[in-house]
PDB file of C-alpha atoms in Angstrom:
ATOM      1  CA  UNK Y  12      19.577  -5.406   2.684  1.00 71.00           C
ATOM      2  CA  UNK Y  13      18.684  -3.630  -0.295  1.00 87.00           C
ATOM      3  CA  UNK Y  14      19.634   0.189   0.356  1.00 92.00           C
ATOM      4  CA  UNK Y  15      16.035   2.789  -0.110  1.00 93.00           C
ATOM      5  CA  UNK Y  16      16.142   4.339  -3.979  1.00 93.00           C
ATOM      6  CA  UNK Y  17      14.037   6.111  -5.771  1.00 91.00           C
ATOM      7  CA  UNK Y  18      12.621   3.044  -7.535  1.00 91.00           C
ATOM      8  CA  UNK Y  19      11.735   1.098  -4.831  1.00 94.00           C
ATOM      9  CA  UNK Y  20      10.207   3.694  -2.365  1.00 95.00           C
ATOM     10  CA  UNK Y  21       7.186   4.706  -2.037  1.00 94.00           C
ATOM     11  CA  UNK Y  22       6.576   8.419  -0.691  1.00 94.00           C
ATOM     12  CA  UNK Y  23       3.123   8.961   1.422  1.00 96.00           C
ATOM     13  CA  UNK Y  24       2.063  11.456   3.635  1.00 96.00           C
ATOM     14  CA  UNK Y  25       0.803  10.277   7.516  1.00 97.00           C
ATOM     15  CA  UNK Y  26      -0.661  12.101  10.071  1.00 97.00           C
ATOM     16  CA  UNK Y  27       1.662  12.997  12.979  1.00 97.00           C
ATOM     17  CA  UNK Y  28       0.161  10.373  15.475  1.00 98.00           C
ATOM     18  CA  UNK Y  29       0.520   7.200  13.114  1.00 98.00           C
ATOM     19  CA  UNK Y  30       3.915   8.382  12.976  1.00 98.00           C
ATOM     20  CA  UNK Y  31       5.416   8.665  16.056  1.00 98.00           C
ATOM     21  CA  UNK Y  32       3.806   4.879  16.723  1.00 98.00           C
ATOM     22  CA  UNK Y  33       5.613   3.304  13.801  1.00 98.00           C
ATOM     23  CA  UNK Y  34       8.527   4.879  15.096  1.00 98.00           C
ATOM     24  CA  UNK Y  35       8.076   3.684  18.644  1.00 97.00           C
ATOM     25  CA  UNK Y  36       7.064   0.600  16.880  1.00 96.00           C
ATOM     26  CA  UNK Y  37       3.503   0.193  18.442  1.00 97.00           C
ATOM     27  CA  UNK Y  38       2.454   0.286  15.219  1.00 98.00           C
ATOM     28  CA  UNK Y  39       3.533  -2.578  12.353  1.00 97.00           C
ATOM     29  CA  UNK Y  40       1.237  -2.067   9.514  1.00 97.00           C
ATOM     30  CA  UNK Y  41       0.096   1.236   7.296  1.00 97.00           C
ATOM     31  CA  UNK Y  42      -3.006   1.404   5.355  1.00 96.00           C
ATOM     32  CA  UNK Y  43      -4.051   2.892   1.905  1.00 95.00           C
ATOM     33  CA  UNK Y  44      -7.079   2.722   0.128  1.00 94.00           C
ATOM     34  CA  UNK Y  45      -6.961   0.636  -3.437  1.00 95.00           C
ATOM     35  CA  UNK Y  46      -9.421   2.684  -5.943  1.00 91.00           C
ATOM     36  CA  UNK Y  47      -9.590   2.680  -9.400  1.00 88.00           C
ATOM     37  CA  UNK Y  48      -6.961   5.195 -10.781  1.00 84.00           C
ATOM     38  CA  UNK Y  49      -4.584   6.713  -9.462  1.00 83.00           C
ATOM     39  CA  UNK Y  50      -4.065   4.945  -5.952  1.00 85.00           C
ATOM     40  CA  UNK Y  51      -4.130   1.773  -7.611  1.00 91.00           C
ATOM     41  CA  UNK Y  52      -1.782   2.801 -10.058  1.00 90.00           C
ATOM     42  CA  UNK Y  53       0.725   3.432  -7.452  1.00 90.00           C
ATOM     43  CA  UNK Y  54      -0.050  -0.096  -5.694  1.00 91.00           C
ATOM     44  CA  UNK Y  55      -0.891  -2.326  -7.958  1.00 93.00           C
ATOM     45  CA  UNK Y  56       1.596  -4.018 -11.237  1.00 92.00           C
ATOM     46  CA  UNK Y  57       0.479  -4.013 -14.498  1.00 91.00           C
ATOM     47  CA  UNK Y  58       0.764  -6.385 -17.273  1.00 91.00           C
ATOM     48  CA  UNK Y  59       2.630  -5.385 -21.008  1.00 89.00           C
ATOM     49  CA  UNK Y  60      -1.322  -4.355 -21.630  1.00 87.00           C
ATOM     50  CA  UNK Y  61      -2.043  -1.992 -19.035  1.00 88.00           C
ATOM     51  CA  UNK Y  62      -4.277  -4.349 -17.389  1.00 91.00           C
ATOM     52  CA  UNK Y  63      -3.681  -4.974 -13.215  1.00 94.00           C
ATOM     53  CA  UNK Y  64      -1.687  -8.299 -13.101  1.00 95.00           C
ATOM     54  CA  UNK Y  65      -3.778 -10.799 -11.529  1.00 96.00           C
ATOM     55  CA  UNK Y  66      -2.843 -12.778  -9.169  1.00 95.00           C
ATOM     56  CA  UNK Y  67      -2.933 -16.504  -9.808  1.00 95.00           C
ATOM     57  CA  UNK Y  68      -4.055 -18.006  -6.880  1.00 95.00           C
ATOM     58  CA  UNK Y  69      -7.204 -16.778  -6.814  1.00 95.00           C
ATOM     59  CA  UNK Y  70      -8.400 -15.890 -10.032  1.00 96.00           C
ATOM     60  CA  UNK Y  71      -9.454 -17.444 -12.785  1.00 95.00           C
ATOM     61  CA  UNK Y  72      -8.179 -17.260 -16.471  1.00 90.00           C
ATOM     62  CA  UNK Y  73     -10.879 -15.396 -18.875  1.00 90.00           C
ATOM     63  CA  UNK Y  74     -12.861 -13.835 -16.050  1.00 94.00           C
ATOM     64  CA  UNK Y  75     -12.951  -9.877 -16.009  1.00 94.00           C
ATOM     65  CA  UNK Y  76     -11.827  -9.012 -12.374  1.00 95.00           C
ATOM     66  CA  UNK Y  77     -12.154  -5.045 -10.624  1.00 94.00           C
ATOM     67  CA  UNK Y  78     -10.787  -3.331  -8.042  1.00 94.00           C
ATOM     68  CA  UNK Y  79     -13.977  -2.958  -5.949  1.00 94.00           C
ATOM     69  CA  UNK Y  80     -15.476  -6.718  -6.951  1.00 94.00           C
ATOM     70  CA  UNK Y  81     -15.456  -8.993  -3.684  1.00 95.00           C
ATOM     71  CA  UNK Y  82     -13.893 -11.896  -4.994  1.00 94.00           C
ATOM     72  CA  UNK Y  83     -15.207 -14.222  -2.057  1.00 93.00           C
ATOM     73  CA  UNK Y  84     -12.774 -11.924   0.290  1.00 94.00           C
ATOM     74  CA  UNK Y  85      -9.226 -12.503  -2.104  1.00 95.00           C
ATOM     75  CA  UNK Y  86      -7.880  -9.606  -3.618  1.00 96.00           C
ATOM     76  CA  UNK Y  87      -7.465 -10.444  -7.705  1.00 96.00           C
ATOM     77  CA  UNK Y  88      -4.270  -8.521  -8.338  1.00 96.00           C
ATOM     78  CA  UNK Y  89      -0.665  -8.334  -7.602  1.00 93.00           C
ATOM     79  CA  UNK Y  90       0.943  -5.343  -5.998  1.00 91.00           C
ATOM     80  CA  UNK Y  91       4.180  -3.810  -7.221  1.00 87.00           C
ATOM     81  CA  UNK Y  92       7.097  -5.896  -6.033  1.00 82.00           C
ATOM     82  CA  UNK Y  93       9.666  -3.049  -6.453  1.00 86.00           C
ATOM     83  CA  UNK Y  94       8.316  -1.231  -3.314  1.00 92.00           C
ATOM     84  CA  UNK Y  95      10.737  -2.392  -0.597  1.00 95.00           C
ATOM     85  CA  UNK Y  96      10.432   1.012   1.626  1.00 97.00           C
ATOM     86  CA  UNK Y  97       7.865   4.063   2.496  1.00 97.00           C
ATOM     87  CA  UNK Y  98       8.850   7.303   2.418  1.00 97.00           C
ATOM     88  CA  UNK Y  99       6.681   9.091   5.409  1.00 98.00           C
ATOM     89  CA  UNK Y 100       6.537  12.521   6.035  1.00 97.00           C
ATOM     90  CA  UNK Y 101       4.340  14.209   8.377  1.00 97.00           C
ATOM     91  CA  UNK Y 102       1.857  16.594   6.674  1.00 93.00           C
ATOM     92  CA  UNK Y 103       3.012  19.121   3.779  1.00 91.00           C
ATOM     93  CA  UNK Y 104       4.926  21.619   5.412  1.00 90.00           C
ATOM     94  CA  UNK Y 105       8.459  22.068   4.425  1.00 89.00           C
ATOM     95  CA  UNK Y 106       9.837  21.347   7.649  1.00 94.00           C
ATOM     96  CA  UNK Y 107       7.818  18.226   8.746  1.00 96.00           C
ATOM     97  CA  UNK Y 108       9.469  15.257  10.246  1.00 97.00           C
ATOM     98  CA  UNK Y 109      10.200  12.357   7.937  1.00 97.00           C
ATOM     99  CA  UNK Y 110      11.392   8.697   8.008  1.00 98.00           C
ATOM    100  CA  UNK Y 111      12.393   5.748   6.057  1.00 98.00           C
ATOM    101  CA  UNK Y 112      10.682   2.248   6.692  1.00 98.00           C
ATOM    102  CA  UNK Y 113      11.220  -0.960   5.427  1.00 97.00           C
ATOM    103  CA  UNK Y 114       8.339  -2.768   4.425  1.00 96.00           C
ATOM    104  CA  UNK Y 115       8.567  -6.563   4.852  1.00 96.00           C
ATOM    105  CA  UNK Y 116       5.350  -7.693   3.122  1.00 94.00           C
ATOM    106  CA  UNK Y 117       1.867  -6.588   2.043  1.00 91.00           C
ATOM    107  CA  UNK Y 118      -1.744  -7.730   2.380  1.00 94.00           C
ATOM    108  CA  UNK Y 119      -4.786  -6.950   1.252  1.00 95.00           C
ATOM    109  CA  UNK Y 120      -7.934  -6.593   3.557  1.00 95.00           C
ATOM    110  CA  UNK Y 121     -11.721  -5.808   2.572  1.00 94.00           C
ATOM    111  CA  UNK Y 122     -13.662  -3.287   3.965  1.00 88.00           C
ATOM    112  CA  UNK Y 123     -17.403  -1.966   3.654  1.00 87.00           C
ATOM    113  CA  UNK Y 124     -18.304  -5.304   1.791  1.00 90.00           C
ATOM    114  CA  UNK Y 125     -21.695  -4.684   0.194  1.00 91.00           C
ATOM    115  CA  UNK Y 126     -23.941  -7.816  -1.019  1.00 92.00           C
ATOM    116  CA  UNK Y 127     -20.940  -9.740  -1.185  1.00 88.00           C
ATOM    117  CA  UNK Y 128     -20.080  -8.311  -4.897  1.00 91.00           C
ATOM    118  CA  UNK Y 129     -18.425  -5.213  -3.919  1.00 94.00           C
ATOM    119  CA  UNK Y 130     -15.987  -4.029  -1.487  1.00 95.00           C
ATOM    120  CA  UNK Y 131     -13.528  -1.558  -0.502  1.00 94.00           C
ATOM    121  CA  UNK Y 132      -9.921  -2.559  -0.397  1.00 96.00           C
ATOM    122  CA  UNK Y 133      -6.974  -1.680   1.782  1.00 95.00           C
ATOM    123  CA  UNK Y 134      -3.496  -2.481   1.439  1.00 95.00           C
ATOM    124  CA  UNK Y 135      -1.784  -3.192   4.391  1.00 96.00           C
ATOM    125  CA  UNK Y 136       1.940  -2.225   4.047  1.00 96.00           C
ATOM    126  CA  UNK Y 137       3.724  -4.356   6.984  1.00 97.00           C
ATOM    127  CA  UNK Y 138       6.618  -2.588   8.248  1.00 98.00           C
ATOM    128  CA  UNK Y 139      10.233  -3.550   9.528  1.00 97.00           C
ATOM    129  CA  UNK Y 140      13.073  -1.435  10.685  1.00 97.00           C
ATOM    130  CA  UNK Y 141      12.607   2.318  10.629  1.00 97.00           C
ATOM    131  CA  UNK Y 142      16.394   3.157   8.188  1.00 97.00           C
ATOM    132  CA  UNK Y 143      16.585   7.105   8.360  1.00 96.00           C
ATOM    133  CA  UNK Y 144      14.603   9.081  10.855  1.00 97.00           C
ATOM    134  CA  UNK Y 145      14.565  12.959  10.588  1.00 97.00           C
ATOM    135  CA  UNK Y 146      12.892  15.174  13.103  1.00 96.00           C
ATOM    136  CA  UNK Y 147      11.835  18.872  12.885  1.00 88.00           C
TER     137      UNK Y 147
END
């Protein structure tokens, strides 16, 4: 397995009850919202061009895709390969308690679809062994 780095972790903050469930392991999956800037920056690859990297299965070449279009439920773009772990930590105090996660896949999931044109996206980050674990 590939050890956590700085290049292919992904730091986010979590309340302290999702927490202490993906560490009991009642919980497998993390969500963050994909908007336009700088969430999807952080989720999402990008092409030589600074465009979001579709993805070819269900997109189309020469259509203009967006973050918030529908797309007949099918996310249009690719998320960064390079994130193999999450970072959590509790809050934003300095003593908080903090773990390392794998995450063994990703999927994208619609929410508040409007007319069928628009909707808001997820990411679902699906998680596998907890690697470090540091408490308070």
């Amino acid at each position: 397995m590939e050890q956590p780095t700085k290049e292919n972790t992904l730091y986010l903050p979590i309340k302290q009850v999702y927490f202490d469930q993906i560490i009991a392991g009642t919980k497998d999956r993390e969500y963050r919202d994909i908007k336009e800037g700088i969430t999807a920056n952080r989720y999402l690859q990008r092409e030589a061009g600074g465009e979001y990297a579709l993805n070819p299965e269900c997109t189309e070449p020469g259509r203009k895709y967006y973050v918030d279009g529908y797309n007949n439920g099918k996310f249009p773009f690719l998320p960064k390969r390079s994130i193999k772990y999450l970072h959590l930590a509790v809050g934003y105090a300095k003593e908080r308690d903090t773990a390392i996660v794998e995450v063994t896949g990703f999927s994208f999931e619609p929410h508040i679809i409007r007319g069928g044109l628009y909707a808001f996206w997820v990411i679902a980050f699906h998680l596998g062994q907890v690697v470090e674990l540091h408490r308070k």
